[in-house]
CSV table of C-alpha atoms and ligand atoms in Angstrom, one decimal:
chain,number,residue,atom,x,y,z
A,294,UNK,CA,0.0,0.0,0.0
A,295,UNK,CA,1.5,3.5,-0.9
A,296,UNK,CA,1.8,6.5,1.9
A,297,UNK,CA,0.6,8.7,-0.9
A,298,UNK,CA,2.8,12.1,-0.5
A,299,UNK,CA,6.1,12.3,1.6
A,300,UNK,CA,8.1,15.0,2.2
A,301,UNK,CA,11.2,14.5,4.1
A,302,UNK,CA,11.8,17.3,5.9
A,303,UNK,CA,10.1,19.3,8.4
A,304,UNK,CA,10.9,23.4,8.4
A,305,UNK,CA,9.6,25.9,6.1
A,306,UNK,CA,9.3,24.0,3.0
A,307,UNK,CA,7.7,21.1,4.2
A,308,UNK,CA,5.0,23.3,5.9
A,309,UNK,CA,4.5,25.8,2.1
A,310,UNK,CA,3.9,22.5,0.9
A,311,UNK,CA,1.5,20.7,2.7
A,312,UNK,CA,-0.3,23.8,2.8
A,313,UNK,CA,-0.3,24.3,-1.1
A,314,UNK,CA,-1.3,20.4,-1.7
A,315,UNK,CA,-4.6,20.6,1.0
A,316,UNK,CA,-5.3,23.7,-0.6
A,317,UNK,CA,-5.4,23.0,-3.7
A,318,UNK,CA,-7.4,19.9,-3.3
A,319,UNK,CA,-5.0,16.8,-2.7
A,320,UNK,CA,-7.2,14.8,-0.6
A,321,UNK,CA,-4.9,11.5,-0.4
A,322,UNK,CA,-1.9,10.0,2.4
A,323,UNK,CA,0.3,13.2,3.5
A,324,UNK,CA,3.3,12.4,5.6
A,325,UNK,CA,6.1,14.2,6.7
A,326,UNK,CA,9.1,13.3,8.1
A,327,UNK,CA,11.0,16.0,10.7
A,328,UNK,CA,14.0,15.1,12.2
A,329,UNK,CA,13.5,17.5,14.9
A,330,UNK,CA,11.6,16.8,18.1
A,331,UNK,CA,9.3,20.1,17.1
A,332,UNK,CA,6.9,20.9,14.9
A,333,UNK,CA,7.2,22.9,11.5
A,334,UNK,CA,8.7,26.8,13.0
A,335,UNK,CA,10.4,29.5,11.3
A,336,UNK,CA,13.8,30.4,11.4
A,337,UNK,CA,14.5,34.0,10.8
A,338,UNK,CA,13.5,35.2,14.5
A,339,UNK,CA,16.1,32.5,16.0
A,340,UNK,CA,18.7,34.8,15.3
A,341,UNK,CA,16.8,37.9,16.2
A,342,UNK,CA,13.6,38.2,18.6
A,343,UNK,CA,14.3,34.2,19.7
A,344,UNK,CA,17.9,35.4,20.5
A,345,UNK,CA,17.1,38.4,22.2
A,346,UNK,CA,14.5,36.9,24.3
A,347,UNK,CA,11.5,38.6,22.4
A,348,UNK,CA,9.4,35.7,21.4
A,349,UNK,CA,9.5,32.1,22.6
A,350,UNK,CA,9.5,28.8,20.8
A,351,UNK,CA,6.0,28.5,21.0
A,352,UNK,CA,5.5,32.0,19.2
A,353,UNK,CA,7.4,31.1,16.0
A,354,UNK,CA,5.8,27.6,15.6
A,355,UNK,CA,3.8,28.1,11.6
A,356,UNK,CA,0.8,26.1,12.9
A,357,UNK,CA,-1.1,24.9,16.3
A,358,UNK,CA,-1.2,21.5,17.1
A,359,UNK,CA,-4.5,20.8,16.0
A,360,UNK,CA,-3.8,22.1,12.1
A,361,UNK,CA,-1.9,18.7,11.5
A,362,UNK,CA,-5.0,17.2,12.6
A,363,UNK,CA,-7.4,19.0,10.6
A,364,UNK,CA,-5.4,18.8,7.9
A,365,UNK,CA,-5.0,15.3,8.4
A,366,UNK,CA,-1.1,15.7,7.8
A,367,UNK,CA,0.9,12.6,9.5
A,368,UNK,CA,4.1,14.5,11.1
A,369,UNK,CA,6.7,12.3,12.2
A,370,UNK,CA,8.4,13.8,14.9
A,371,UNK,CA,12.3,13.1,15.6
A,372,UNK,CA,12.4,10.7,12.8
A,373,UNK,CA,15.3,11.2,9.8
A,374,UNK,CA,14.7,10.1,6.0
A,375,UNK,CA,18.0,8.0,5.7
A,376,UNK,CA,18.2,6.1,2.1
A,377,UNK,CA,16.4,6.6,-0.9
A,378,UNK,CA,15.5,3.8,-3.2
A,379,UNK,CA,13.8,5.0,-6.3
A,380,UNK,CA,13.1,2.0,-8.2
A,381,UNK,CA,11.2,0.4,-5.3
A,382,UNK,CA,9.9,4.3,-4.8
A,383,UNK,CA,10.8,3.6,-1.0
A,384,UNK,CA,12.4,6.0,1.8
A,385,UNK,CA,14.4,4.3,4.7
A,386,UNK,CA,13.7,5.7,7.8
A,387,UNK,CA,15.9,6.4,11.2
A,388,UNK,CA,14.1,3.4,13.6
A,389,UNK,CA,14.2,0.5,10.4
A,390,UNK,CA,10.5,1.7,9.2
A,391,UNK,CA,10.1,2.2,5.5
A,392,UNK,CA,7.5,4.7,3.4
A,393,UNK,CA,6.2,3.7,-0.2
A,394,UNK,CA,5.4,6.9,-1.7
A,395,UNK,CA,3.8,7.9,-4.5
A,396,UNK,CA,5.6,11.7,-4.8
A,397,UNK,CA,8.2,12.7,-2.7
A,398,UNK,CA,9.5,16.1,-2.2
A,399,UNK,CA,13.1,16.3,-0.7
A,400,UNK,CA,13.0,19.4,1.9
A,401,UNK,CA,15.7,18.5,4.2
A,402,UNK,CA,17.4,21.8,4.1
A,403,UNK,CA,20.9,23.0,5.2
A,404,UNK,CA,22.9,22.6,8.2
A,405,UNK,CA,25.9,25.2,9.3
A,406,UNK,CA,29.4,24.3,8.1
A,407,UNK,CA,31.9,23.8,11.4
A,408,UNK,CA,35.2,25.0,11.3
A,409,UNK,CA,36.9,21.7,12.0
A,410,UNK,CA,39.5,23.8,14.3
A,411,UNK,CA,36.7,24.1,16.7
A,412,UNK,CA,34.7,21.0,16.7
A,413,UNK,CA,34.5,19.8,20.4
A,414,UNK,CA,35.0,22.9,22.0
A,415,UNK,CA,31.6,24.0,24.7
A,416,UNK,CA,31.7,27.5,24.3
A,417,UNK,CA,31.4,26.5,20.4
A,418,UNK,CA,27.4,27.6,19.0
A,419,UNK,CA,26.0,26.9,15.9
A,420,UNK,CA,22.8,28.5,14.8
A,421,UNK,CA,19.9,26.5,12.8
A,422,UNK,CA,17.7,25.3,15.3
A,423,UNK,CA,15.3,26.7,18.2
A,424,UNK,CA,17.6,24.3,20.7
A,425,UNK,CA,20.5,26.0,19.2
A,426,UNK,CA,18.9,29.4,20.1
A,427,UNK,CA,17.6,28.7,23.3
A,428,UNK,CA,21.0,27.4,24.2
A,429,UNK,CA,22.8,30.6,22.2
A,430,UNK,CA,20.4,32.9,24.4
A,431,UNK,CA,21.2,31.4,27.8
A,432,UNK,CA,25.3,31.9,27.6
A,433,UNK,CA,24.9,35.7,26.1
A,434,UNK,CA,24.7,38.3,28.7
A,435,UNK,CA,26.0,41.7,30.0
A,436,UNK,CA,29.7,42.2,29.3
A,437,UNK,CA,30.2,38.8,27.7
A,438,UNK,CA,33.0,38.2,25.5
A,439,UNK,CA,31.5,36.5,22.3
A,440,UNK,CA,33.5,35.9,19.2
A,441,UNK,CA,31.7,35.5,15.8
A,442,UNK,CA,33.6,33.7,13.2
A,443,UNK,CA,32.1,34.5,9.8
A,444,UNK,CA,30.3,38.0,9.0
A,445,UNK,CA,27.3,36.4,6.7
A,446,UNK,CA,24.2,37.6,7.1
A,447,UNK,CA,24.0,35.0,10.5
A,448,UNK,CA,27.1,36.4,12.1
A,449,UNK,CA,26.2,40.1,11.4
A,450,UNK,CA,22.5,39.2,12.7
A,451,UNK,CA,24.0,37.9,15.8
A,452,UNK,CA,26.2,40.5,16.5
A,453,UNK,CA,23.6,42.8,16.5
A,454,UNK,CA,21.0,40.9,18.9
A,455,UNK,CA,23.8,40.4,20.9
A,456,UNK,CA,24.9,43.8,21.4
A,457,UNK,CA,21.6,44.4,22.1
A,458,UNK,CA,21.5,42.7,25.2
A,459,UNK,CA,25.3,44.4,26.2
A,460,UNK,CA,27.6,41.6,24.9
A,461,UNK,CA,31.2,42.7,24.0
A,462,UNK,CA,31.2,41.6,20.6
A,463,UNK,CA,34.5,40.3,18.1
A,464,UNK,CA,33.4,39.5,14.5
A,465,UNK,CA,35.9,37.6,12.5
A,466,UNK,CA,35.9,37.7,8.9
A,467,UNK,CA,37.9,36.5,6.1
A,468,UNK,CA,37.1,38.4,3.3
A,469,UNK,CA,38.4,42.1,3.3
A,470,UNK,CA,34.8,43.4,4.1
A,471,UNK,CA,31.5,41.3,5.0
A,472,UNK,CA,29.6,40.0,2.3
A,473,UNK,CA,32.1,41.6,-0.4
A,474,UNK,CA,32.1,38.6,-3.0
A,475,UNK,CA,28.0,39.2,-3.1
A,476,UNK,CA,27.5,42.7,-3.2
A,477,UNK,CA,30.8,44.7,-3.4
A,478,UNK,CA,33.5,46.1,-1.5
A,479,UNK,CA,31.5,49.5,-1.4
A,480,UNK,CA,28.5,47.8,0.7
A,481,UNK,CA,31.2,45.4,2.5
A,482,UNK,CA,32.7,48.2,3.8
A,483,UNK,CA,29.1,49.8,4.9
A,484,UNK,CA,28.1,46.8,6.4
A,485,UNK,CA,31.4,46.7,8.3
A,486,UNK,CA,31.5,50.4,9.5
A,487,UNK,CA,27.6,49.6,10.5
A,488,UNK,CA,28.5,47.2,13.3
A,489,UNK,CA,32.0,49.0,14.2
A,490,UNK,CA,29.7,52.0,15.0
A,491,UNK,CA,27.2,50.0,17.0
A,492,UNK,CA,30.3,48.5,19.3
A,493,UNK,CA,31.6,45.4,17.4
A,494,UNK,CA,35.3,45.2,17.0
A,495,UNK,CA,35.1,44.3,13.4
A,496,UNK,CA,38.3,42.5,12.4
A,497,UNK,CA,38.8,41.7,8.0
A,498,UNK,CA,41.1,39.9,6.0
A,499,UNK,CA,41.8,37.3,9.3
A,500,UNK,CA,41.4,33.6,9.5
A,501,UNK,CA,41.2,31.6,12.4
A,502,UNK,CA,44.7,29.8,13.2
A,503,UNK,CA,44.6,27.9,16.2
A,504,UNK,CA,42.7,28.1,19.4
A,505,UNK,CA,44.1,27.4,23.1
A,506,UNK,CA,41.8,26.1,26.0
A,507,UNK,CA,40.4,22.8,27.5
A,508,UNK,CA,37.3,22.1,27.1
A,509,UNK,CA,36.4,25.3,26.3
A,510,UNK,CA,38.3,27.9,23.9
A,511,UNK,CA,39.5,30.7,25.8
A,512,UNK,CA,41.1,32.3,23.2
A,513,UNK,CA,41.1,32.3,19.0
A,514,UNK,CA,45.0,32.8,17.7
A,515,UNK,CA,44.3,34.7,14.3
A,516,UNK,CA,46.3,34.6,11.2
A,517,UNK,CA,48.7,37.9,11.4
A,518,UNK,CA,49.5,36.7,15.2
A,519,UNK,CA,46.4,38.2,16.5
A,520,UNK,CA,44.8,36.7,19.7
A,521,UNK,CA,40.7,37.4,20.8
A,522,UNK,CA,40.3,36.5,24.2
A,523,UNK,CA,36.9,34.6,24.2
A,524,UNK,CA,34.3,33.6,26.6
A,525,UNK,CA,31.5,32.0,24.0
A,526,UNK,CA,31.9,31.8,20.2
A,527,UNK,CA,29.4,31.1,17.4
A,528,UNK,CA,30.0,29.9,14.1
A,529,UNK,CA,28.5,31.5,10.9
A,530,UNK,CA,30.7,30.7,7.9
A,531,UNK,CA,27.9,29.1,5.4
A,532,UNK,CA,25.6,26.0,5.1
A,533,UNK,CA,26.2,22.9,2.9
A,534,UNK,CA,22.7,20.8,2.1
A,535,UNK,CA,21.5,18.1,4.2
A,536,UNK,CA,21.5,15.7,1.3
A,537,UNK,CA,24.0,12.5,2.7
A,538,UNK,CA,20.7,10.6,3.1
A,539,UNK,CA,20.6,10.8,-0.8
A,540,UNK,CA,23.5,8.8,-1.7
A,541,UNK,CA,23.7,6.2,-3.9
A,542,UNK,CA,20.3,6.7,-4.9
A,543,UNK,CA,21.2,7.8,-8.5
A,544,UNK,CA,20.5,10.9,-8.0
A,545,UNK,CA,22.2,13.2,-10.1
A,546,UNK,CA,25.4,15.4,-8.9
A,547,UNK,CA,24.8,13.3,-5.7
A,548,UNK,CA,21.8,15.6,-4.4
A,549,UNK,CA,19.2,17.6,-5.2
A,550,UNK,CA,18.9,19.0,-9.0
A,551,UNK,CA,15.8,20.0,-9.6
A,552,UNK,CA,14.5,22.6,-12.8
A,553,UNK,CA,12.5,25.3,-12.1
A,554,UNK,CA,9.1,23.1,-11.6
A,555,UNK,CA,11.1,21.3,-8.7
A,556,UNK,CA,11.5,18.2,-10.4
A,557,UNK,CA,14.3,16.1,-10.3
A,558,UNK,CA,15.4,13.9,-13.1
A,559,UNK,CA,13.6,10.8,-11.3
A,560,UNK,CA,9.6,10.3,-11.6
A,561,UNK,CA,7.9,11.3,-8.8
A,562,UNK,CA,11.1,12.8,-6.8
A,563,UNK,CA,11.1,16.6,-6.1
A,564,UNK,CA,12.6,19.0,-3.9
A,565,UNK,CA,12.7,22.7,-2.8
A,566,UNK,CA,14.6,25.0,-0.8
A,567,UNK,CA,17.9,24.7,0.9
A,568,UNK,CA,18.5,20.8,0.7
A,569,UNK,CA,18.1,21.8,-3.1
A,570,UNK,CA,19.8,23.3,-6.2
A,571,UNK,CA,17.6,24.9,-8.4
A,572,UNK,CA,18.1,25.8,-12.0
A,573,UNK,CA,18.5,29.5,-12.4
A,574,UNK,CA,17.2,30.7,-15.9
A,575,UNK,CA,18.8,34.0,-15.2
A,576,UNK,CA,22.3,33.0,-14.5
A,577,UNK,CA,21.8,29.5,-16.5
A,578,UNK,CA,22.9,27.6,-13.8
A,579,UNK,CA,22.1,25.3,-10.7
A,580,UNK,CA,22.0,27.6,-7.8
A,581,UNK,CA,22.5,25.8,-4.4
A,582,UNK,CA,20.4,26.3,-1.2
A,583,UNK,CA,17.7,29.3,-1.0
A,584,UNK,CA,16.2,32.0,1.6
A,585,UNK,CA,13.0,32.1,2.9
A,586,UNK,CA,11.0,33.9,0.3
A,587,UNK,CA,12.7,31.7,-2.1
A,588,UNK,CA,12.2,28.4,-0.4
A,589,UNK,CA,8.7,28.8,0.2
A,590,UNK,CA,8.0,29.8,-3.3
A,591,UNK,CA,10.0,26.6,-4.4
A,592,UNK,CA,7.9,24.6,-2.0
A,593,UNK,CA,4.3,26.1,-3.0
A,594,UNK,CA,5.7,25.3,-7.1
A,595,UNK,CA,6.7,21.7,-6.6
A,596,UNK,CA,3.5,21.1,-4.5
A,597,UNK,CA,1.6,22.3,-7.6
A,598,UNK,CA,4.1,20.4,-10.1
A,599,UNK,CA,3.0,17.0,-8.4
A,600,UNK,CA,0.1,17.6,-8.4
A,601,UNK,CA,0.1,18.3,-12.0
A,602,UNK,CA,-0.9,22.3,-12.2
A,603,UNK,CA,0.9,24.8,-13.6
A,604,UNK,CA,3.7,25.5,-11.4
A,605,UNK,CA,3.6,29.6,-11.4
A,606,UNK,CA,6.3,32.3,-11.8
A,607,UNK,CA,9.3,31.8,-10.9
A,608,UNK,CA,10.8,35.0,-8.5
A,609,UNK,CA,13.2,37.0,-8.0
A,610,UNK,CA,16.0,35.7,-5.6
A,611,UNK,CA,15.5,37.5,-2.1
A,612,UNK,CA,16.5,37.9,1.1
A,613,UNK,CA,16.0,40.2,4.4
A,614,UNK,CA,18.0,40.6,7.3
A,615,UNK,CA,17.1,43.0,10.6
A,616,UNK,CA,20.2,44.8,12.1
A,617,UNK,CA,19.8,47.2,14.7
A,618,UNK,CA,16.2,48.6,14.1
A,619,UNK,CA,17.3,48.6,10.5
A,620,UNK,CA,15.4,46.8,7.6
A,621,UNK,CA,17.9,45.7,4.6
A,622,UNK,CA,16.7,44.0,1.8
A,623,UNK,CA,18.0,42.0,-1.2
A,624,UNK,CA,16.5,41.4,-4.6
A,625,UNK,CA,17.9,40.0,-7.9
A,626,UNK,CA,21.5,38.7,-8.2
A,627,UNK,CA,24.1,41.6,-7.6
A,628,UNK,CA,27.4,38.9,-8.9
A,629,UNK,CA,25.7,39.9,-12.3
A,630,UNK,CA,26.8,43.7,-11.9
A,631,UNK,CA,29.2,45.3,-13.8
A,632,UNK,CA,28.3,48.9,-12.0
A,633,UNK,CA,26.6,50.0,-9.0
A,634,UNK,CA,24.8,53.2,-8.5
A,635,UNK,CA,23.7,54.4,-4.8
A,636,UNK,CA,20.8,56.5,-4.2
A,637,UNK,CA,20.4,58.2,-0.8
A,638,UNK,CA,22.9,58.5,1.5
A,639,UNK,CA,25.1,55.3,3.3
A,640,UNK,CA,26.1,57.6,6.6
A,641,UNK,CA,22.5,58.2,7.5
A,642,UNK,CA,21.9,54.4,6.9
A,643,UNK,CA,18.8,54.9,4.3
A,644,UNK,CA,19.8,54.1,0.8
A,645,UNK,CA,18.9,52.2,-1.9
A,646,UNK,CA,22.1,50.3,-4.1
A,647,UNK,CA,21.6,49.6,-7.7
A,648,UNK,CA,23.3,46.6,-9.5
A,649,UNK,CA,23.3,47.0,-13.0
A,650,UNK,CA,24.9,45.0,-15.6
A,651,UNK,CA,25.4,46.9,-19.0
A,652,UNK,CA,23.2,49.6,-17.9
A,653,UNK,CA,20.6,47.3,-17.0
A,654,UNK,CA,19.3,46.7,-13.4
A,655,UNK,CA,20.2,42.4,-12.1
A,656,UNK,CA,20.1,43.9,-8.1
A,657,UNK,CA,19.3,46.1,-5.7
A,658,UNK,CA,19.7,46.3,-1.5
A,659,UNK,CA,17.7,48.2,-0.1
A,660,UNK,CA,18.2,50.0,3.8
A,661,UNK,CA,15.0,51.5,5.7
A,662,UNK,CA,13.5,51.5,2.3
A,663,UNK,CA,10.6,49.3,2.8
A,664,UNK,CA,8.1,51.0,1.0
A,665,UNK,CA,10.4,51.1,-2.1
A,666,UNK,CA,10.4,47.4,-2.5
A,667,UNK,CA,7.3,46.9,-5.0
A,668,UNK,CA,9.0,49.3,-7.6
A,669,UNK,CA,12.3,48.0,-7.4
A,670,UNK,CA,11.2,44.8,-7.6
A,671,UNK,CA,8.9,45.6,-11.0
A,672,UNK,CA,11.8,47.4,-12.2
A,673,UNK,CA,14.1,44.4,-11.6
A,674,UNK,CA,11.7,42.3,-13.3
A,675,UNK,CA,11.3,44.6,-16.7
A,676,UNK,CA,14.8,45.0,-16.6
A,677,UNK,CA,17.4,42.8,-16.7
A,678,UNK,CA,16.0,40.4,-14.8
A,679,UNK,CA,13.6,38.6,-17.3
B,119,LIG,C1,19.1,31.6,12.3
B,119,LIG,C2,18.5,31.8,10.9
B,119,LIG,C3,18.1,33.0,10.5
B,119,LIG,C4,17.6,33.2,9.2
B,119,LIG,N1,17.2,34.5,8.8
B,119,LIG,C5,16.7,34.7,7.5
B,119,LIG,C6,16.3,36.0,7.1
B,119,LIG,O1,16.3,36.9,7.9
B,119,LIG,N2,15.9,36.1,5.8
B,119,LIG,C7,15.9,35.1,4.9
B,119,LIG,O2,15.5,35.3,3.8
B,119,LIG,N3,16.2,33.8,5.3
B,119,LIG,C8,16.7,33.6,6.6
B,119,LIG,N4,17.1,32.3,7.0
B,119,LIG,C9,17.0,31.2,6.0
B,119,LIG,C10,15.7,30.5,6.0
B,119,LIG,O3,15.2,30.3,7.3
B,119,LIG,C11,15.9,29.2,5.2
B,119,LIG,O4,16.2,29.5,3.9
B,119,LIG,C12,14.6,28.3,5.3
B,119,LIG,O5,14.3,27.9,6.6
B,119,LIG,C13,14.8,27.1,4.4
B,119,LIG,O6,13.7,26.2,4.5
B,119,LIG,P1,13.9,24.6,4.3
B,119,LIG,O7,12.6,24.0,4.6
B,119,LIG,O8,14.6,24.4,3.0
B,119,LIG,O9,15.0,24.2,5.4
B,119,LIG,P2,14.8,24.1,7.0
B,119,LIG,O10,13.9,25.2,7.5
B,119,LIG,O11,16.1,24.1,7.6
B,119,LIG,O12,14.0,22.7,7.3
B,119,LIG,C14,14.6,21.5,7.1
B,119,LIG,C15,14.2,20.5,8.1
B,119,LIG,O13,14.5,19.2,7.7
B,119,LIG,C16,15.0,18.5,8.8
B,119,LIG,N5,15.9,17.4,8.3
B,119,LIG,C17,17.2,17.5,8.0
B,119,LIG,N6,17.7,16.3,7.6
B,119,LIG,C18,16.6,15.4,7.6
B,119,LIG,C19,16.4,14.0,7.3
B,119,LIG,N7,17.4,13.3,6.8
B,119,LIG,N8,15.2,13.5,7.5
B,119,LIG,C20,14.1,14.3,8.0
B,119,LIG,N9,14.3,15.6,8.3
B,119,LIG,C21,15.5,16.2,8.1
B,119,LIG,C22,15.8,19.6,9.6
B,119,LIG,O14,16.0,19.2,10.9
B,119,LIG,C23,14.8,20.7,9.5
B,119,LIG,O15,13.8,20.7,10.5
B,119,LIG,C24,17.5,32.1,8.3
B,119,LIG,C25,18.0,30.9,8.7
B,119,LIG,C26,18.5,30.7,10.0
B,119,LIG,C27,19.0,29.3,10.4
């Protein structure tokens, strides 16, 4: 007998999807398997009102209890997908069960990379899960001496909460300015000047070298024979997919390919958001991993490609991030630029940055411009962004 739908996976995607199935009238088996203990939450507050003690676990949960129920939406709870056969159309499961399913959407998202120098260590925090926040939360305090390896939109957001609550805060980046490679050295070296201002020693163009401590790391020897004293340190130097569970399946590239509609190359497989690579038309490329906007648009499109409807457009890449008070947007894909053009003014911290390749507009960041957003985002779309 056949468990109808199974997504693997239980976080944003997994949620987008179930939602967009009942919704638009899939009436048959709907199971999903979480690896966590919890139910389907959201991420983006763990690093901001979770970490800064604003909302609770329960706040950021997408749905009550009782929606699985009404929904009639199986969720396994602290159970892992853990081998994929697709001829037999069968998922292995952590606890020797097995699922036959029909369709199967792959939403296992990402997991943070570890800096193998550190692996071991207490004071070491990662940051994906609401355990990982509440633990985060309970070590940051008044006068605290946290070190963030990695200024990425989790590092920076993290800095900020944390100064927040009066942690003396070291961020650690490689690069000569944070986020520099995406959207320039210009808005690197805004970003940078934007937490130095707010009380972060900001310290570029440094690698972690060595650490000293037992137990825990008490201080982080940098490359240039720096040394940060450390009390707690969190790690926010990229994701890689949680797509292990896929080998040997046949799948192509050993994970999750899928084209715009979500489909992988195998009938009846699909997959969305950050466990996933989907096919960029823009750049003509597989693009690994995804942000929320873009993840839950995946998972709403492969939920309508299985069940056989006309998948919808296909966005803009986006992505948000709150630091101190401040909204900053993303839209489009500024690695595209050839030019940038800044309207507004960077010191007062409300400008808008245009990307434009051969004249035409790929990107645009936006900060405190929130009401901007729907033009740029039509212009992005009648520009060069078709
Ligand atoms: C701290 C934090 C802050 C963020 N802030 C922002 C932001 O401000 N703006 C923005 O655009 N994006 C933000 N993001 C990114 C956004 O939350 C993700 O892009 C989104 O959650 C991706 O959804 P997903 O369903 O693909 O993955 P996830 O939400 O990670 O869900 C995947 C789920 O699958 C489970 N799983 C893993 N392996 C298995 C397995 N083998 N079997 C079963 N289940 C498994 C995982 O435990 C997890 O519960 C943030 C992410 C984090 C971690």
């Amino acid at each position: 007998m056949s468990d109808g739908i199974v997504i693997a996976g239980g976080g944003l995607v997994a949620q987008r999807a179930c939602e967009a199935l009942r919704r638009h009238g899939y009436s048959g088996p709907l199971r999903m398997v979480c690896a966590e203990p919890h139910l389907p939450y959201d991420r983006p507050p763990l690093s901001k009102e979770v970490l800064s003690g604003e909302h609770t676990q329960e706040s950021v949960r997408f749905r009550p209890d009782d929606w699985y129920r009404e929904h009639d939406v199986d969720v396994l709870l602290g159970v892992s997908a853990t081998k994929l056969s697709l001829p037999e159309h069968q998922l292995e499961l952590s606890g020797g069960h097995t699922l036959r399913y029909d369709k199967l959407l792959i939403a296992t998202g990402s997991r943070p990379r570890m800096l193998p120098l550190l692996v071991g260590y207490e004071n070491v925090s990662e940051l994906r899960t609401i355990d990982d926040a509440v633990r985060l939360r309970r070590t940051l305090g008044p006068g605290v001496r946290l070190a963030i390896v990695g200024a990425g939109f989790i590092g920076m957001e993290v800095a900020a909460t944390a100064r927040k609550l009066g942690v003396e805060v070291t961020m650690i980046e490689a690069a000569t300015s944070p986020l520099s490679s995406v959207l320039g050295a210009r808005i690197g070296r805004w970003f940078a000047e934007l937490h130095h201002s707010e009380g972060v020693e900001v310290i570029t163009d440094r690698t972690v070298t060595g650490v000293s401590g037992q137990g825990d790391v008490t201080s982080l020897h940098l490359s240039g024979e720096r040394v940060t004293e450390v009390e707690h340190i969190v790690v926010g130097v990229g994701v890689q997919p949680n797509v292990e569970w896929l080998a040997g399946s046949g799948l192509a590239n050993g994970g999750a390919s899928v084209d715009v509609h979500g489909r992988t190359e195998a009938d009846g497989v699909f997959a969305a958001g950050d466990a996933a690579a989907t096919y960029d038309h823009r750049s003509g490329r597989h693009v690994p991993g995804s942000h929320w906007e873009a993840a839950g648009h995946q998972a709403v499109r492969a939920a309508r490609s299985m069940l056989d409807l006309e998948p919808g457009k296909v966005e803009l890449p986006s992505f948000w991030t709150d630091q101190y008070g401040l909204r900053i947007q993303y839209l489009g894909n500024a690695r595209l630029a050839d030019a940038i053009a800044i309207d507004g003014e960077l010191e007062r911290r409300n400008f808008t940055a245009v990307y434009k390749r051969e004249g035409k507009p790929v990107a645009a960041l936006l900060v405190d411009r929130t009401r901007s957003l729907p033009a740029m985002r039509k212009l992005l779309d009648d520009g060069g962004n078709r």
